């Protein structure tokens, strides 16, 4: 989960956008995304991502998109800010990803992750707890 490992999955020249759920901005420069990943690297002790319901959406000219469900689990390091230090969190997002074909294979060029609205998420939690 190092920033360098993440960056190797991307085509920096074809980079279009990156949107993480927990930041207010959409990054349109690859350097902004790598700065974000580097800041996270210092906070994360462990990261696990599970992708399901992947739907490929072929485009022309060596480009493609995909939609998918993302289960994320993050263990925070002792150096994480405030109440996150040594804690863990997890949840679900929906991802819309843009990819491009390179000599090294398929690489990311765009990424946007979207959680369900809080009211929808909490309703599902209550429904999952129903014993009737």
PDB file of C-alpha atoms in Angstrom:
ATOM      1  CA  UNK A   1       0.000   0.000   0.000  1.00  0.00           C
ATOM      2  CA  UNK A   2       2.892   2.362  -0.584  1.00  0.00           C
ATOM      3  CA  UNK A   3       2.390   5.391  -2.788  1.00  0.00           C
ATOM      4  CA  UNK A   4       5.005   4.048  -5.206  1.00  0.00           C
ATOM      5  CA  UNK A   5       3.205   0.683  -5.460  1.00  0.00           C
ATOM      6  CA  UNK A   6      -0.101   2.423  -6.135  1.00  0.00           C
ATOM      7  CA  UNK A   7       1.454   4.772  -8.704  1.00  0.00           C
ATOM      8  CA  UNK A   8       2.802   1.780 -10.685  1.00  0.00           C
ATOM      9  CA  UNK A   9      -0.817   0.714 -11.342  1.00  0.00           C
ATOM     10  CA  UNK A  10      -1.493   4.016 -13.119  1.00  0.00           C
ATOM     11  CA  UNK A  11      -0.543   5.576 -16.449  1.00  0.00           C
ATOM     12  CA  UNK A  12       0.668   8.998 -15.304  1.00  0.00           C
ATOM     13  CA  UNK A  13       0.579  10.395 -18.863  1.00  0.00           C
ATOM     14  CA  UNK A  14      -3.035   9.291 -19.392  1.00  0.00           C
ATOM     15  CA  UNK A  15      -4.186  10.380 -15.909  1.00  0.00           C
ATOM     16  CA  UNK A  16      -7.600  12.086 -15.969  1.00  0.00           C
ATOM     17  CA  UNK A  17      -9.034  12.157 -12.435  1.00  0.00           C
ATOM     18  CA  UNK A  18      -8.979  10.678  -8.931  1.00  0.00           C
ATOM     19  CA  UNK A  19     -11.720  11.115  -6.331  1.00  0.00           C
ATOM     20  CA  UNK A  20     -11.537   9.506  -2.904  1.00  0.00           C
ATOM     21  CA  UNK A  21     -14.670   9.586  -0.765  1.00  0.00           C
ATOM     22  CA  UNK A  22     -12.970  11.264   2.201  1.00  0.00           C
ATOM     23  CA  UNK A  23     -11.509  14.286   0.407  1.00  0.00           C
ATOM     24  CA  UNK A  24     -13.536  17.193  -0.997  1.00  0.00           C
ATOM     25  CA  UNK A  25     -11.565  17.640  -4.228  1.00  0.00           C
ATOM     26  CA  UNK A  26     -11.301  15.749  -7.489  1.00  0.00           C
ATOM     27  CA  UNK A  27      -7.625  15.556  -8.433  1.00  0.00           C
ATOM     28  CA  UNK A  28      -6.893  16.268 -12.096  1.00  0.00           C
ATOM     29  CA  UNK A  29      -3.100  16.196 -11.809  1.00  0.00           C
ATOM     30  CA  UNK A  30      -1.255  12.937 -11.176  1.00  0.00           C
ATOM     31  CA  UNK A  31       1.074  14.721  -8.743  1.00  0.00           C
ATOM     32  CA  UNK A  32      -1.914  15.677  -6.551  1.00  0.00           C
ATOM     33  CA  UNK A  33      -3.023  12.032  -6.417  1.00  0.00           C
ATOM     34  CA  UNK A  34       0.477  10.823  -5.547  1.00  0.00           C
ATOM     35  CA  UNK A  35       0.747  13.465  -2.811  1.00  0.00           C
ATOM     36  CA  UNK A  36      -2.557  12.170  -1.389  1.00  0.00           C
ATOM     37  CA  UNK A  37      -1.348   8.530  -1.521  1.00  0.00           C
ATOM     38  CA  UNK A  38       1.932   9.494   0.140  1.00  0.00           C
ATOM     39  CA  UNK A  39       0.078  11.205   3.005  1.00  0.00           C
ATOM     40  CA  UNK A  40      -2.071   8.087   3.440  1.00  0.00           C
ATOM     41  CA  UNK A  41       0.983   5.839   3.387  1.00  0.00           C
ATOM     42  CA  UNK A  42       2.182   7.414   6.635  1.00  0.00           C
ATOM     43  CA  UNK A  43      -1.213   6.831   8.301  1.00  0.00           C
ATOM     44  CA  UNK A  44      -1.961   3.266   7.164  1.00  0.00           C
ATOM     45  CA  UNK A  45      -0.577   0.170   8.853  1.00  0.00           C
ATOM     46  CA  UNK A  46      -2.689  -2.222   6.757  1.00  0.00           C
ATOM     47  CA  UNK A  47      -5.064  -1.842   3.808  1.00  0.00           C
ATOM     48  CA  UNK A  48      -7.317  -4.512   2.313  1.00  0.00           C
ATOM     49  CA  UNK A  49      -9.452  -3.879  -0.762  1.00  0.00           C
ATOM     50  CA  UNK A  50     -11.919  -6.401  -2.182  1.00  0.00           C
ATOM     51  CA  UNK A  51     -13.586  -5.758  -5.541  1.00  0.00           C
ATOM     52  CA  UNK A  52     -16.869  -7.470  -6.480  1.00  0.00           C
ATOM     53  CA  UNK A  53     -19.636  -6.997  -9.030  1.00  0.00           C
ATOM     54  CA  UNK A  54     -17.103  -5.803 -11.614  1.00  0.00           C
ATOM     55  CA  UNK A  55     -18.791  -4.739 -14.856  1.00  0.00           C
ATOM     56  CA  UNK A  56     -16.356  -4.014 -17.732  1.00  0.00           C
ATOM     57  CA  UNK A  57     -17.411  -1.218 -20.074  1.00  0.00           C
ATOM     58  CA  UNK A  58     -15.222  -1.302 -23.209  1.00  0.00           C
ATOM     59  CA  UNK A  59     -14.514   1.986 -24.958  1.00  0.00           C
ATOM     60  CA  UNK A  60     -12.719   2.754 -28.226  1.00  0.00           C
ATOM     61  CA  UNK A  61      -9.037   3.442 -28.776  1.00  0.00           C
ATOM     62  CA  UNK A  62      -7.475   1.296 -26.049  1.00  0.00           C
ATOM     63  CA  UNK A  63      -9.645   2.782 -23.302  1.00  0.00           C
ATOM     64  CA  UNK A  64     -12.132   1.019 -21.046  1.00  0.00           C
ATOM     65  CA  UNK A  65     -14.171   1.680 -17.946  1.00  0.00           C
ATOM     66  CA  UNK A  66     -15.518  -0.511 -15.201  1.00  0.00           C
ATOM     67  CA  UNK A  67     -17.958  -0.174 -12.372  1.00  0.00           C
ATOM     68  CA  UNK A  68     -17.526  -2.241  -9.214  1.00  0.00           C
ATOM     69  CA  UNK A  69     -18.298  -2.600  -5.550  1.00  0.00           C
ATOM     70  CA  UNK A  70     -15.343  -1.993  -3.236  1.00  0.00           C
ATOM     71  CA  UNK A  71     -15.037  -3.360   0.299  1.00  0.00           C
ATOM     72  CA  UNK A  72     -12.276  -1.467   2.100  1.00  0.00           C
ATOM     73  CA  UNK A  73     -10.647  -2.172   5.444  1.00  0.00           C
ATOM     74  CA  UNK A  74      -7.902   0.072   6.826  1.00  0.00           C
ATOM     75  CA  UNK A  75      -5.799  -0.359   9.953  1.00  0.00           C
ATOM     76  CA  UNK A  76      -4.348   2.968  11.019  1.00  0.00           C
ATOM     77  CA  UNK A  77      -0.805   3.359  12.333  1.00  0.00           C
ATOM     78  CA  UNK A  78       0.226   4.868  15.643  1.00  0.00           C
ATOM     79  CA  UNK A  79       1.155   8.004  13.665  1.00  0.00           C
ATOM     80  CA  UNK A  80      -2.365   8.554  12.295  1.00  0.00           C
ATOM     81  CA  UNK A  81      -3.990  11.804  13.446  1.00  0.00           C
ATOM     82  CA  UNK A  82      -6.172  12.080  16.537  1.00  0.00           C
ATOM     83  CA  UNK A  83      -8.671   9.333  17.247  1.00  0.00           C
ATOM     84  CA  UNK A  84      -7.616   7.251  14.200  1.00  0.00           C
ATOM     85  CA  UNK A  85      -4.287   6.169  15.742  1.00  0.00           C
ATOM     86  CA  UNK A  86      -4.122   2.377  16.143  1.00  0.00           C
ATOM     87  CA  UNK A  87      -7.779   1.986  15.118  1.00  0.00           C
ATOM     88  CA  UNK A  88      -9.387   0.225  12.170  1.00  0.00           C
ATOM     89  CA  UNK A  89     -12.270   1.170   9.890  1.00  0.00           C
ATOM     90  CA  UNK A  90     -14.039  -0.470   6.992  1.00  0.00           C
ATOM     91  CA  UNK A  91     -16.937   0.037   4.636  1.00  0.00           C
ATOM     92  CA  UNK A  92     -18.326  -0.196   1.126  1.00  0.00           C
ATOM     93  CA  UNK A  93     -18.008   2.104  -1.867  1.00  0.00           C
ATOM     94  CA  UNK A  94     -19.033   2.053  -5.498  1.00  0.00           C
ATOM     95  CA  UNK A  95     -16.210   2.715  -7.963  1.00  0.00           C
ATOM     96  CA  UNK A  96     -16.211   4.032 -11.516  1.00  0.00           C
ATOM     97  CA  UNK A  97     -12.761   3.481 -13.010  1.00  0.00           C
ATOM     98  CA  UNK A  98     -11.176   4.514 -16.292  1.00  0.00           C
ATOM     99  CA  UNK A  99      -8.362   2.382 -17.720  1.00  0.00           C
ATOM    100  CA  UNK A 100      -5.993   2.548 -20.664  1.00  0.00           C
ATOM    101  CA  UNK A 101      -3.979  -0.125 -22.423  1.00  0.00           C
ATOM    102  CA  UNK A 102      -0.198   0.426 -22.241  1.00  0.00           C
ATOM    103  CA  UNK A 103       2.858  -1.580 -23.278  1.00  0.00           C
ATOM    104  CA  UNK A 104       2.987  -2.786 -19.657  1.00  0.00           C
ATOM    105  CA  UNK A 105      -0.705  -3.833 -19.727  1.00  0.00           C
ATOM    106  CA  UNK A 106      -3.888  -2.224 -18.469  1.00  0.00           C
ATOM    107  CA  UNK A 107      -3.339   0.795 -16.192  1.00  0.00           C
ATOM    108  CA  UNK A 108      -5.684   3.075 -14.264  1.00  0.00           C
ATOM    109  CA  UNK A 109      -6.317   6.548 -15.701  1.00  0.00           C
ATOM    110  CA  UNK A 110      -9.318   7.604 -13.590  1.00  0.00           C
ATOM    111  CA  UNK A 111     -10.977   6.597 -10.343  1.00  0.00           C
ATOM    112  CA  UNK A 112     -13.996   7.785  -8.383  1.00  0.00           C
ATOM    113  CA  UNK A 113     -15.334   6.129  -5.235  1.00  0.00           C
ATOM    114  CA  UNK A 114     -18.777   6.859  -3.856  1.00  0.00           C
ATOM    115  CA  UNK A 115     -20.323   5.612  -0.612  1.00  0.00           C
ATOM    116  CA  UNK A 116     -24.048   5.297  -0.109  1.00  0.00           C
ATOM    117  CA  UNK A 117     -25.672   8.275   1.601  1.00  0.00           C
ATOM    118  CA  UNK A 118     -25.647   7.953   5.420  1.00  0.00           C
ATOM    119  CA  UNK A 119     -29.418   7.453   5.610  1.00  0.00           C
ATOM    120  CA  UNK A 120     -29.212   4.526   3.154  1.00  0.00           C
ATOM    121  CA  UNK A 121     -26.238   2.979   4.922  1.00  0.00           C
ATOM    122  CA  UNK A 122     -27.793   3.219   8.394  1.00  0.00           C
ATOM    123  CA  UNK A 123     -31.106   1.811   7.132  1.00  0.00           C
ATOM    124  CA  UNK A 124     -29.256  -1.233   5.772  1.00  0.00           C
ATOM    125  CA  UNK A 125     -27.509  -1.693   9.120  1.00  0.00           C
ATOM    126  CA  UNK A 126     -30.871  -1.735  10.900  1.00  0.00           C
ATOM    127  CA  UNK A 127     -32.377  -4.097   8.330  1.00  0.00           C
ATOM    128  CA  UNK A 128     -29.448  -6.506   8.731  1.00  0.00           C
ATOM    129  CA  UNK A 129     -30.081  -6.611  12.494  1.00  0.00           C
ATOM    130  CA  UNK A 130     -33.816  -7.424  12.251  1.00  0.00           C
ATOM    131  CA  UNK A 131     -34.639 -10.782  13.850  1.00  0.00           C
ATOM    132  CA  UNK A 132     -38.169 -11.180  12.496  1.00  0.00           C
TER     133      UNK A 132
END
